[in-house]
XYZ file of C-alpha atoms in Angstrom:
734
model
C 36.719 -11.421 65.730
C 33.094 -10.635 64.975
C 34.065 -8.594 61.910
C 36.213 -11.471 60.642
C 33.348 -13.953 60.976
C 30.962 -11.570 59.224
C 33.485 -11.069 56.432
C 33.928 -14.841 56.102
C 30.161 -15.385 55.991
C 29.581 -12.709 53.354
C 32.488 -13.982 51.277
C 31.248 -17.556 51.490
C 27.699 -16.500 50.597
C 28.999 -14.516 47.611
C 31.140 -17.459 46.468
C 28.247 -19.891 46.858
C 25.882 -17.581 44.991
C 28.435 -17.102 42.207
C 28.926 -20.858 41.846
C 25.149 -21.394 41.809
C 24.730 -18.623 39.245
C 27.509 -19.965 37.022
C 25.971 -23.428 37.064
C 22.477 -22.099 36.415
C 21.596 -23.252 32.851
C 22.109 -20.941 29.870
C 19.616 -21.738 27.114
C 20.654 -21.267 23.501
C 17.112 -20.182 22.579
C 17.411 -17.194 24.949
C 19.796 -15.581 22.459
C 17.156 -15.760 19.705
C 14.384 -13.885 21.508
C 14.942 -10.493 19.940
C 15.271 -11.128 16.230
C 13.432 -9.417 13.366
C 11.601 -10.767 10.330
C 13.143 -10.432 6.851
C 10.636 -9.206 4.254
C 10.802 -10.187 0.589
C 8.867 -9.335 -2.550
C 7.107 -12.185 -4.338
C 10.131 -12.416 -6.656
C 12.370 -13.035 -3.637
C 13.861 -9.537 -3.664
C 14.877 -8.416 -0.154
C 12.799 -5.379 0.859
C 13.811 -4.940 4.492
C 13.158 -6.250 7.985
C 10.890 -5.611 10.893
C 12.432 -3.819 13.862
C 12.815 -5.685 17.144
C 12.437 -4.342 20.686
C 15.808 -2.623 20.409
C 14.819 -0.932 17.126
C 17.451 -2.961 15.289
C 17.303 -5.244 12.253
C 18.400 -8.682 13.370
C 17.867 -11.804 11.280
C 18.960 -15.235 12.510
C 20.555 -17.979 10.429
C 21.915 -21.389 11.420
C 25.690 -21.723 11.559
C 25.387 -24.239 8.728
C 24.214 -21.372 6.486
C 27.428 -19.412 7.003
C 30.249 -20.024 4.509
C 33.268 -21.620 6.172
C 35.590 -18.829 5.044
C 33.378 -16.238 6.758
C 33.540 -17.926 10.160
C 37.289 -18.390 9.705
C 37.695 -14.701 8.862
C 35.736 -13.590 11.943
C 37.669 -15.917 14.234
C 40.994 -14.772 12.773
C 40.063 -11.122 13.249
C 38.328 -11.288 16.638
C 39.470 -14.350 18.580
C 42.111 -16.555 16.960
C 42.201 -18.980 19.944
C 38.394 -19.278 20.102
C 38.336 -23.093 19.916
C 41.103 -23.414 22.525
C 39.990 -21.261 25.468
C 37.020 -21.643 27.808
C 35.678 -18.114 27.515
C 38.817 -16.212 28.526
C 42.006 -15.888 26.473
C 44.603 -15.705 29.279
C 47.428 -14.789 26.921
C 45.505 -11.818 25.581
C 44.209 -10.935 29.067
C 47.681 -10.725 30.669
C 48.878 -8.682 27.706
C 46.081 -6.160 28.262
C 46.659 -6.026 32.036
C 50.253 -5.143 31.268
C 49.147 -2.374 28.905
C 46.775 -0.986 31.555
C 49.469 -0.941 34.224
C 51.770 0.999 31.951
C 48.804 3.046 30.599
C 49.151 1.996 27.001
C 46.503 0.436 24.771
C 42.952 -0.527 25.796
C 40.951 -3.479 27.089
C 39.614 -4.296 23.627
C 42.243 -6.871 22.768
C 41.281 -9.145 25.671
C 37.678 -9.629 24.578
C 37.039 -13.106 23.272
C 34.041 -13.863 21.066
C 32.319 -15.342 24.129
C 32.991 -12.210 26.185
C 31.670 -10.024 23.363
C 28.544 -12.201 23.288
C 28.169 -11.644 27.038
C 28.445 -7.883 26.538
C 25.854 -7.972 23.732
C 23.234 -9.838 25.739
C 23.883 -8.103 29.066
C 23.942 -4.429 28.012
C 24.080 -3.207 31.627
C 27.781 -4.134 31.603
C 28.492 -1.033 29.515
C 27.694 1.122 32.544
C 30.553 -0.358 34.598
C 34.156 0.788 34.712
C 36.593 -0.946 32.376
C 38.060 -3.247 35.020
C 34.724 -4.192 36.639
C 33.113 -4.719 33.240
C 35.943 -6.962 32.121
C 35.725 -9.096 35.286
C 31.966 -9.501 34.893
C 32.372 -10.346 31.208
C 34.821 -13.096 32.154
C 32.427 -14.583 34.717
C 29.492 -14.522 32.282
C 31.695 -15.944 29.511
C 32.639 -18.872 31.749
C 28.976 -19.561 32.373
C 28.154 -19.416 28.646
C 31.063 -21.734 27.793
C 29.934 -24.199 30.463
C 26.433 -24.577 29.034
C 26.821 -23.986 25.285
C 28.927 -25.643 22.626
C 31.458 -23.628 20.635
C 29.223 -23.935 17.562
C 26.237 -22.495 19.446
C 28.348 -19.634 20.815
C 29.701 -18.825 17.369
C 26.216 -18.944 15.816
C 24.832 -16.644 18.510
C 27.700 -14.201 18.034
C 27.539 -14.064 14.237
C 23.803 -13.374 14.429
C 23.957 -10.872 17.313
C 27.032 -8.707 16.814
C 26.473 -5.109 15.747
C 27.688 -4.436 12.211
C 26.594 -0.856 11.677
C 23.946 1.524 13.038
C 20.840 -0.605 13.653
C 22.015 -3.501 11.459
C 22.773 -6.472 13.707
C 24.303 -9.762 12.618
C 25.948 -10.858 9.398
C 22.711 -12.182 7.801
C 21.006 -8.787 8.152
C 24.091 -6.902 6.977
C 24.477 -9.138 3.933
C 20.869 -8.470 2.920
C 21.006 -4.758 3.659
C 24.302 -3.863 1.987
C 24.794 -6.499 -0.695
C 21.239 -7.777 -1.320
C 22.498 -11.324 -0.709
C 21.673 -14.253 1.495
C 24.536 -15.016 3.850
C 25.284 -18.184 1.852
C 26.226 -16.150 -1.218
C 28.443 -13.461 0.283
C 31.790 -13.262 -1.490
C 34.969 -13.596 0.557
C 35.779 -9.906 0.024
C 32.308 -8.894 1.196
C 32.715 -11.075 4.285
C 36.037 -9.368 5.072
C 34.418 -5.952 4.646
C 31.663 -6.737 7.167
C 34.191 -8.233 9.590
C 36.237 -5.002 9.475
C 33.155 -3.106 10.698
C 33.038 -5.167 13.902
C 35.895 -3.171 15.435
C 34.427 0.193 14.439
C 30.974 0.533 12.902
C 31.599 3.923 11.312
C 35.264 4.264 10.353
C 36.524 6.799 7.868
C 37.036 5.502 4.372
C 40.822 5.666 4.804
C 40.722 3.666 8.046
C 38.310 1.141 6.569
C 40.471 0.574 3.472
C 43.582 0.172 5.639
C 41.950 -2.426 7.886
C 40.303 -4.166 4.942
C 43.637 -4.583 3.134
C 45.343 -5.729 6.341
C 42.728 -8.390 7.098
C 42.580 -9.469 3.482
C 46.343 -9.970 3.412
C 46.134 -11.943 6.648
C 43.494 -14.238 5.179
C 45.427 -14.686 1.945
C 48.498 -15.648 3.956
C 46.469 -18.216 5.886
C 45.108 -19.637 2.624
C 41.465 -18.785 3.359
C 41.328 -16.174 0.596
C 42.898 -16.476 -2.846
C 42.671 -14.407 -5.994
C 39.718 -16.387 -7.381
C 36.595 -15.685 -5.362
C 34.354 -17.874 -7.448
C 31.567 -15.278 -7.557
C 30.481 -13.747 -10.828
C 29.440 -10.443 -9.247
C 33.068 -9.852 -8.310
C 34.714 -11.494 -11.301
C 33.132 -8.907 -13.549
C 35.894 -6.636 -12.330
C 39.444 -7.842 -13.027
C 41.139 -5.098 -11.035
C 41.459 -5.551 -7.274
C 40.767 -1.842 -6.882
C 37.417 -2.218 -8.604
C 36.465 -5.055 -6.270
C 37.112 -2.788 -3.317
C 35.271 0.103 -4.998
C 32.234 -2.113 -5.397
C 32.257 -2.809 -1.661
C 32.834 0.854 -0.796
C 29.794 1.759 -2.879
C 27.635 -0.890 -1.163
C 28.683 0.340 2.291
C 27.995 3.958 1.403
C 31.572 5.255 1.299
C 31.219 5.990 -2.424
C 28.375 6.302 -4.921
C 27.970 5.610 -8.599
C 25.127 5.824 -11.092
C 24.215 2.153 -10.709
C 23.862 2.440 -6.942
C 21.819 5.631 -7.206
C 19.584 3.869 -9.724
C 19.204 0.828 -7.431
C 18.273 3.020 -4.477
C 15.775 5.016 -6.538
C 14.130 1.788 -7.716
C 13.585 0.738 -4.095
C 11.620 3.905 -3.301
C 8.358 2.469 -4.577
C 8.299 -0.333 -1.963
C 9.089 1.862 1.060
C 5.476 2.711 1.912
C 4.514 -0.953 1.760
C 7.545 -1.919 3.846
C 6.728 0.651 6.543
C 3.101 -0.485 6.693
C 3.754 -4.221 6.655
C 6.285 -3.865 9.475
C 3.557 -2.345 11.637
C 1.008 -5.132 11.132
C 3.022 -8.362 10.879
C 2.085 -10.689 13.739
C 4.918 -11.356 16.171
C 8.199 -12.964 15.230
C 8.297 -14.836 11.903
C 11.109 -16.817 10.315
C 10.670 -14.769 7.158
C 7.873 -13.083 5.239
C 7.498 -13.331 1.465
C 4.910 -10.792 0.392
C 2.474 -10.939 -2.509
C 3.720 -7.526 -3.559
C 5.873 -7.501 -6.686
C 8.806 -5.074 -6.597
C 9.021 -5.100 -10.399
C 5.301 -4.458 -10.724
C 5.480 -1.695 -8.129
C 8.295 -0.080 -10.087
C 5.996 0.188 -13.113
C 3.127 1.528 -10.983
C 5.425 4.160 -9.531
C 6.386 5.216 -13.050
C 2.713 5.537 -14.038
C 1.934 7.713 -11.003
C 4.854 10.069 -11.557
C 4.265 10.269 -15.300
C 0.633 11.298 -14.790
C 1.532 13.775 -12.057
C 3.718 15.653 -14.528
C 0.643 16.318 -16.661
C -1.516 17.186 -13.627
C 0.994 19.575 -12.072
C -0.472 22.617 -13.844
C -3.828 21.834 -12.194
C -2.233 22.220 -8.759
C -2.046 18.490 -8.123
C 0.881 17.630 -5.877
C 0.564 13.922 -5.155
C -1.147 10.639 -5.893
C -1.546 7.128 -4.502
C -2.244 3.826 -6.223
C -3.326 0.409 -4.994
C -3.738 -2.890 -6.874
C -5.336 -6.114 -5.661
C -5.411 -9.344 -7.641
C -8.135 -11.921 -7.105
C -7.027 -15.402 -6.153
C -7.397 -17.834 -9.041
C -8.871 -20.586 -6.884
C -10.718 -18.802 -4.083
C -12.685 -15.794 -5.318
C -13.140 -14.604 -1.729
C -9.399 -13.945 -1.379
C -7.472 -11.083 -2.969
C -3.721 -10.472 -3.022
C -2.071 -7.114 -2.428
C 0.277 -6.892 -5.421
C 0.882 -3.132 -5.674
C 0.997 -0.179 -3.278
C 2.251 3.319 -4.100
C 1.789 5.657 -1.145
C 3.129 8.854 -2.716
C 5.200 10.059 -5.636
C 8.443 9.973 -3.602
C 8.918 8.392 -0.178
C 12.013 10.525 0.481
C 10.443 13.839 -0.491
C 10.684 16.509 2.202
C 7.441 17.252 3.974
C 4.741 14.684 3.263
C 6.677 12.151 1.184
C 6.398 9.429 3.821
C 2.620 9.798 4.113
C 1.081 6.591 2.785
C -1.807 7.957 0.768
C -3.392 4.518 0.377
C -4.080 4.420 4.139
C -4.947 8.088 4.820
C -8.601 9.017 5.466
C -10.162 11.685 3.270
C -13.591 12.814 2.091
C -14.697 9.919 -0.112
C -16.958 11.888 -2.465
C -19.229 9.628 -4.516
C -17.201 6.446 -4.094
C -19.582 5.002 -1.459
C -22.641 5.156 -3.734
C -22.228 1.664 -5.240
C -22.183 0.218 -1.713
C -25.205 2.313 -0.720
C -27.316 1.167 -3.656
C -26.164 -2.431 -3.252
C -27.446 -2.349 0.331
C -30.757 -0.840 -0.783
C -31.258 -3.514 -3.449
C -30.254 -6.274 -1.013
C -32.903 -5.024 1.428
C -35.505 -4.990 -1.415
C -36.046 -1.262 -0.964
C -34.943 -0.584 -4.544
C -34.124 -2.326 -7.785
C -31.737 -1.255 -10.532
C -34.777 -0.082 -12.498
C -36.430 1.805 -9.602
C -37.297 5.395 -10.545
C -35.660 8.026 -8.321
C -36.120 11.778 -8.466
C -33.301 14.204 -9.051
C -35.104 17.348 -7.920
C -34.370 20.088 -5.437
C -35.129 18.669 -1.997
C -34.584 19.708 1.592
C -34.087 16.860 4.051
C -34.913 17.407 7.727
C -33.704 15.230 10.616
C -35.511 14.462 13.882
C -34.052 17.591 15.487
C -35.358 19.848 12.763
C -31.951 20.389 11.129
C -32.163 20.908 7.370
C -29.858 19.454 4.724
C -29.914 20.698 1.132
C -27.779 18.457 -1.120
C -26.625 19.643 -4.524
C -25.385 17.901 -7.619
C -21.926 18.627 -8.943
C -23.359 20.484 -11.958
C -25.825 22.372 -9.717
C -28.621 21.140 -12.002
C -31.505 18.670 -11.698
C -32.309 15.888 -14.115
C -35.748 14.905 -12.901
C -36.830 11.270 -12.740
C -34.378 8.520 -13.646
C -33.655 4.903 -12.898
C -31.410 3.965 -9.988
C -28.897 2.654 -12.535
C -28.686 6.049 -14.236
C -28.439 7.849 -10.910
C -25.495 5.658 -9.887
C -23.721 5.629 -13.247
C -23.940 9.424 -13.524
C -23.178 9.918 -9.823
C -26.189 12.088 -8.987
C -26.145 13.247 -5.379
C -29.810 13.901 -4.613
C -31.011 10.355 -5.443
C -28.213 9.012 -3.203
C -29.413 11.141 -0.286
C -32.967 9.937 -0.940
C -31.687 6.341 -0.874
C -29.788 6.698 2.418
C -32.810 8.405 3.989
C -35.000 5.435 3.065
C -32.437 2.867 4.202
C -31.556 4.985 7.286
C -28.175 6.462 8.040
C -27.789 4.091 10.994
C -28.190 0.962 8.865
C -25.827 2.277 6.208
C -23.267 3.078 8.912
C -23.499 -0.480 10.279
C -23.103 -1.811 6.753
C -19.948 0.283 6.239
C -18.523 -1.123 9.466
C -19.017 -4.629 8.054
C -17.407 -3.477 4.814
C -14.190 -2.558 6.606
C -14.655 1.154 7.339
C -13.765 0.805 11.019
C -12.767 4.453 11.438
C -16.428 5.573 11.317
C -16.865 5.603 15.090
C -19.281 8.531 15.520
C -23.066 8.290 15.723
C -25.436 8.246 12.715
C -26.665 11.650 13.827
C -23.121 13.010 13.568
C -22.742 11.940 9.930
C -26.309 12.540 8.768
C -27.428 11.984 5.152
C -24.061 13.324 3.968
C -22.610 9.904 4.792
C -23.934 8.767 1.396
C -21.757 11.423 -0.259
C -18.561 10.415 1.523
C -18.579 12.934 4.377
C -17.373 10.269 6.845
C -14.191 9.784 4.858
C -12.446 6.634 3.693
C -9.023 5.342 2.774
C -8.035 4.092 -0.650
C -7.274 0.688 0.882
C -10.781 0.429 2.365
C -12.514 1.512 -0.824
C -10.531 -0.708 -3.178
C -11.009 -3.754 -0.959
C -14.748 -3.045 -0.620
C -15.122 -2.808 -4.416
C -13.612 -6.307 -4.659
C -16.912 -7.570 -3.224
C -18.496 -6.932 -6.635
C -16.348 -9.699 -8.148
C -16.315 -11.871 -5.009
C -19.997 -12.778 -4.972
C -20.898 -9.954 -2.617
C -18.309 -11.039 -0.034
C -15.796 -8.599 1.416
C -12.652 -10.639 0.735
C -9.695 -11.478 2.915
C -6.492 -9.760 1.785
C -3.566 -12.150 1.512
C -0.401 -10.197 2.251
C 2.137 -12.984 1.882
C 3.464 -16.150 3.465
C 5.622 -17.195 6.393
C 7.117 -20.388 5.003
C 3.882 -22.050 3.782
C 1.461 -20.288 6.115
C -0.584 -17.404 4.699
C -0.495 -14.031 6.473
C -3.776 -12.228 5.858
C -5.543 -8.971 6.640
C -9.200 -8.670 7.588
C -11.983 -11.237 7.675
C -14.616 -12.341 5.186
C -17.993 -10.636 5.454
C -21.068 -11.342 3.355
C -22.276 -7.882 2.335
C -24.909 -8.670 -0.310
C -25.921 -11.442 -2.681
C -24.005 -12.494 -5.798
C -26.965 -11.305 -7.863
C -26.811 -7.803 -6.414
C -23.045 -7.777 -7.013
C -23.642 -8.545 -10.695
C -26.296 -5.835 -11.038
C -24.011 -3.138 -9.608
C -21.044 -4.443 -11.595
C -22.969 -4.015 -14.840
C -24.070 -0.481 -13.983
C -20.478 0.550 -13.307
C -19.239 -1.015 -16.546
C -21.810 0.416 -18.998
C -20.306 3.464 -20.696
C -23.664 4.372 -22.252
C -25.282 4.718 -18.841
C -22.658 7.234 -17.656
C -22.147 9.086 -20.942
C -24.493 11.916 -19.995
C -22.299 12.977 -17.082
C -18.892 11.952 -18.401
C -19.240 12.213 -22.172
C -18.820 9.614 -24.866
C -15.040 9.711 -24.570
C -13.272 9.894 -21.226
C -10.621 8.213 -19.116
C -13.383 5.936 -17.811
C -13.756 4.176 -21.167
C -11.688 1.132 -22.073
C -11.374 -1.072 -25.162
C -12.542 -3.994 -22.986
C -14.860 -4.551 -20.034
C -13.898 -2.573 -16.941
C -16.273 -1.465 -14.196
C -15.286 1.887 -12.735
C -16.547 4.524 -10.319
C -15.129 7.944 -9.542
C -15.482 10.374 -6.686
C -14.684 14.057 -6.236
C -14.839 15.741 -2.847
C -15.916 19.288 -2.134
C -13.777 22.018 -3.726
C -11.957 19.340 -5.763
C -9.619 18.497 -2.892
C -9.731 14.739 -3.506
C -10.027 12.873 -6.772
C -10.855 9.147 -6.596
C -11.275 6.326 -9.089
C -11.717 2.606 -8.463
C -11.914 0.182 -11.378
C -12.062 -3.580 -11.637
C -12.390 -6.563 -13.916
C -12.600 -10.214 -12.903
C -8.874 -10.328 -12.044
C -7.713 -6.935 -10.753
C -9.112 -4.177 -8.557
C -7.302 -0.845 -9.010
C -7.781 2.220 -6.832
C -6.229 5.663 -7.294
C -6.317 8.942 -5.392
C -5.093 12.325 -6.633
C -4.772 15.588 -4.696
C -2.532 17.297 -2.137
C -1.575 15.842 1.229
C -1.938 19.333 2.694
C -5.619 19.371 1.751
C -5.092 22.269 -0.657
C -7.623 22.570 -3.487
C -6.798 21.406 -6.974
C -7.898 23.376 -10.019
C -11.178 21.556 -10.727
C -9.555 18.128 -11.053
C -12.387 15.602 -10.922
C -12.193 11.889 -10.310
C -12.666 11.076 -13.982
C -9.880 13.435 -15.052
C -7.365 13.050 -12.213
C -7.471 9.588 -10.659
C -9.274 8.210 -13.700
C -6.281 8.609 -15.980
C -4.038 6.747 -13.506
C -6.508 3.839 -13.340
C -6.760 3.901 -17.136
C -2.993 3.577 -17.628
C -2.673 0.989 -14.879
C -5.195 -1.300 -16.556
C -3.514 -0.822 -19.909
C -0.298 -2.038 -18.291
C -2.035 -4.936 -16.509
C -4.058 -6.171 -19.449
C -1.589 -5.493 -22.266
C -2.409 -5.223 -25.945
C -3.468 -8.751 -26.782
C -5.944 -9.559 -24.011
C -9.607 -8.603 -24.148
C -10.988 -9.474 -20.697
C -14.719 -9.557 -20.103
C -16.880 -9.314 -17.005
C -18.794 -12.421 -15.966
C -22.567 -12.568 -15.482
C -24.319 -15.765 -14.385
C -27.301 -14.663 -12.308
C -28.611 -11.710 -14.333
C -30.105 -11.167 -17.764
C -30.290 -8.100 -19.982
C -33.665 -6.347 -19.872
C -34.945 -3.372 -21.835
C -36.191 -0.825 -19.297
C -38.332 2.253 -19.891
C -36.452 5.303 -18.675
C -39.649 7.034 -17.585
C -41.597 4.300 -15.801
C -38.782 1.916 -14.878
C -40.861 -0.956 -16.276
C -40.159 -3.308 -19.162
C -40.155 -1.105 -22.234
C -42.158 -1.339 -25.422
C -41.630 0.197 -28.868
C -42.947 3.586 -27.695
C -40.564 3.901 -24.733
C -37.224 5.658 -24.369
C -35.312 2.658 -23.117
C -32.020 1.539 -21.621
C -30.529 -1.926 -21.185
C -29.905 -3.139 -17.653
C -28.830 -6.424 -16.149
C -31.507 -7.493 -13.698
C -31.584 -10.607 -11.556
C -33.076 -13.483 -13.563
C -35.606 -14.163 -10.798
C -36.872 -10.572 -10.571
C -40.277 -9.839 -12.103
C -40.725 -6.585 -14.019
C -44.132 -5.365 -15.154
C -44.526 -4.148 -18.745
C -44.762 -0.416 -19.330
C -48.369 0.643 -19.936
C -47.610 4.075 -21.377
C -46.908 7.442 -19.850
C -50.303 9.120 -20.156
C -50.237 12.876 -20.661
C -46.800 13.295 -19.183
C -45.667 16.759 -20.244
C -42.458 16.969 -22.231
C -39.829 19.128 -20.538
C -36.101 19.769 -20.211
C -34.523 17.888 -17.320
C -31.113 19.402 -18.020
C -29.616 21.862 -18.204
C -31.469 23.604 -15.415
C -32.758 27.139 -15.828
C -29.904 29.668 -15.670
C -27.206 27.025 -15.384
C -23.641 28.181 -16.134
C -21.097 25.904 -17.820
C -17.384 26.629 -17.657
C -15.207 26.001 -20.693
C -12.118 24.060 -19.592
C -9.000 25.575 -21.230
C -6.965 22.390 -20.848
C -9.356 20.064 -22.696
C -9.995 19.998 -26.425
C -13.247 21.708 -27.431
C -14.334 18.595 -29.321
C -14.299 16.685 -26.027
C -16.421 19.273 -24.188
C -20.170 19.092 -24.770
C -23.370 20.335 -23.150
C -25.638 17.412 -22.119
C -29.325 17.919 -22.918
C -31.902 15.566 -21.398
C -35.617 15.612 -22.178
C -38.488 13.840 -20.427
C -41.917 12.962 -21.796
C -43.632 11.674 -24.902
C -41.305 12.764 -27.673
C -43.494 11.976 -30.697
C -44.004 15.029 -32.945
C -41.479 16.907 -30.823
C -38.431 18.946 -31.809
C -35.793 21.131 -30.120
C -34.820 24.565 -31.416
C -31.434 25.967 -30.381
C -31.121 29.776 -30.162
C -34.299 30.147 -32.280
C -32.402 28.997 -35.373
C -31.084 25.458 -35.376
C -33.483 22.514 -35.175
C -32.205 19.409 -33.396
C -33.372 15.826 -33.877
C -34.402 14.121 -30.641
C -33.332 10.432 -30.418
C -35.451 7.858 -28.589
C -33.182 8.167 -25.550
C -34.259 11.792 -25.118
C -30.640 12.858 -24.842
C -28.720 15.321 -27.030
C -25.199 16.668 -26.716
C -24.432 20.186 -27.950
C -20.985 21.500 -28.875
C -19.678 23.940 -26.286
C -19.777 27.580 -27.420
C -19.201 30.658 -25.281
C -22.174 32.912 -24.704
C -25.846 32.807 -23.699
C -28.079 30.089 -25.114
C -31.777 29.252 -25.296
C -33.461 25.935 -26.008
C -37.144 25.506 -26.918
C -39.031 22.211 -26.820
C -41.824 22.341 -29.421
C -44.561 19.693 -29.636
C -47.241 19.807 -32.308
C -46.194 23.384 -33.096
C -46.478 24.606 -29.491
C -43.638 25.509 -27.087
C -43.909 23.102 -24.138
C -40.669 23.969 -22.331
C -37.792 26.454 -22.520
C -34.458 26.703 -20.771
C -31.729 29.361 -20.778
C -28.093 28.613 -19.935
C -24.681 30.203 -20.390
C -21.163 29.039 -21.274
C -18.303 31.063 -19.779
């Protein structure tokens, strides 16, 4: 008696709980919690989707977006009495029970669309036995049918059902396989996706058999006729070719067009991987600023240049392009990103070189000098010394920086030191500013990875020892055309709302930005280090800076005009040395060709200057020059006062470069006419001449700079003033 009462109580409690549970509301929005964001290029080309918590691609579209024939096809294939039952199809259920009793068939046929939806959103059901699972599916289906309309159930199912692998829902599958919005799927394509519902990965033979069977069924019902009304299918008159087109899209077959389409999508894969990782939460859709067509051209430039650089042991390259907003100069748009030469390459292909941190070489120098000028510690015309110096920190540790050519050029203006990328003046500058202040400045400029102490980096921070990414550098250089403001990066839009990266930071004044911009754009200022003809020279105004890390492991170049900022890196992801590939030769040629593509043949863009004026500066004193001075032209802030040069006294004439015993290497891959020995002389050059190898007399221009043709062997230069030898230097070309 006691057992019977207990049994009755438990049964009643279970029944009451079940009724309460069934009548507990089911919210339609609960089915939309785990969707992913579709990502498009700025042309509207579908690039991919973000992954949701289940690592699937799942876009959601309203039932109104689905073509009527598609919903009819799915209902005919999966649940022909969908609009008649209340979650359970009793006719199908009794048929399956019969098959189970006689051990024939499976439970699959009894699953209504509502029961499948229950199984999708309650994955724990898969762990139950067939009979228990089916009972639970029926109970959950009844609950769903009680609270949701048939239209809501059908919408949830069409958006949630697994199509193949991690592709969930018809909208995602249509984008992934056919590059189409669900509204534009052809009837044949809809049938093909519906066939995959029963088995995600059938053999081609099984797929074709089921496809033809379902197609015939839909033709018989009048849903499908011979005229699909879609041009993409009508191009093929044969029914077999229509099916072949679908087989190619689903990966059963390949053809040259599909291989070409897949290869053209390679160039957006690095961007897609990165943008998936940083998009905020769940968005309806994301239309990026990145152009897939533009990226295709950038990818071609990178791979074309790598062919020529291969013999110099260069294995890879990365390229980044920002475009300044036409209305807000403190906003830039990410329009191009090439992470590597081939995303699918074995090994390091999927490394996004635009985001990787590497030794930055000389690329931080413009930011260093901009900070120094902003703090009134220097001016563009300040004289700095390029001499052998040993720097000692507070702990007594010594640091001996060297220039790339291992020589010393003596005194020069800050502008010349920056344009020719001299290392020793940069170390002098960071020592005066302080490593700590420069480190804080770099943090403001977006170099968040520099988390160690100033003592850890030391003066070498000015020469890029802390590392940087191409993204950080290229964005930071945008401050030179953004009035000294580190700009926000606009990545794209969610509907009409902008999705951005980073925050605005005022780094230095607009005037300082103009002064640095001019230095980086003047080919005459940098000609001593880079020659009169190089990949850094353009037929229009472009400011550019290069960087080369130790042992030529990393080659950098960042260039900009008033519209675009282009950054390139060249090297090996393994860190292996290249064969003396410098920034001007390696990354420089990629930036050169990128700007030629961006600007075209007819445009002649110029750089803007509003707060600076051209001044003639004495190269020896750094003051305003007179007729007796070796001078250079610099853009200096209009409000800055410069004293006139009062002469140089008895300053002895001497060779600043080459240095005594310096060795130059003849580059076998560059034409001899493009290789020259730079000679630089300091002092009062009146009544002065240079004799080369005791035979040839050379005329000294007012600039004090001469360029000699490169010739193998040992050489001697003599500086003779008023008949007396004032300075000599010996060097060698190997």
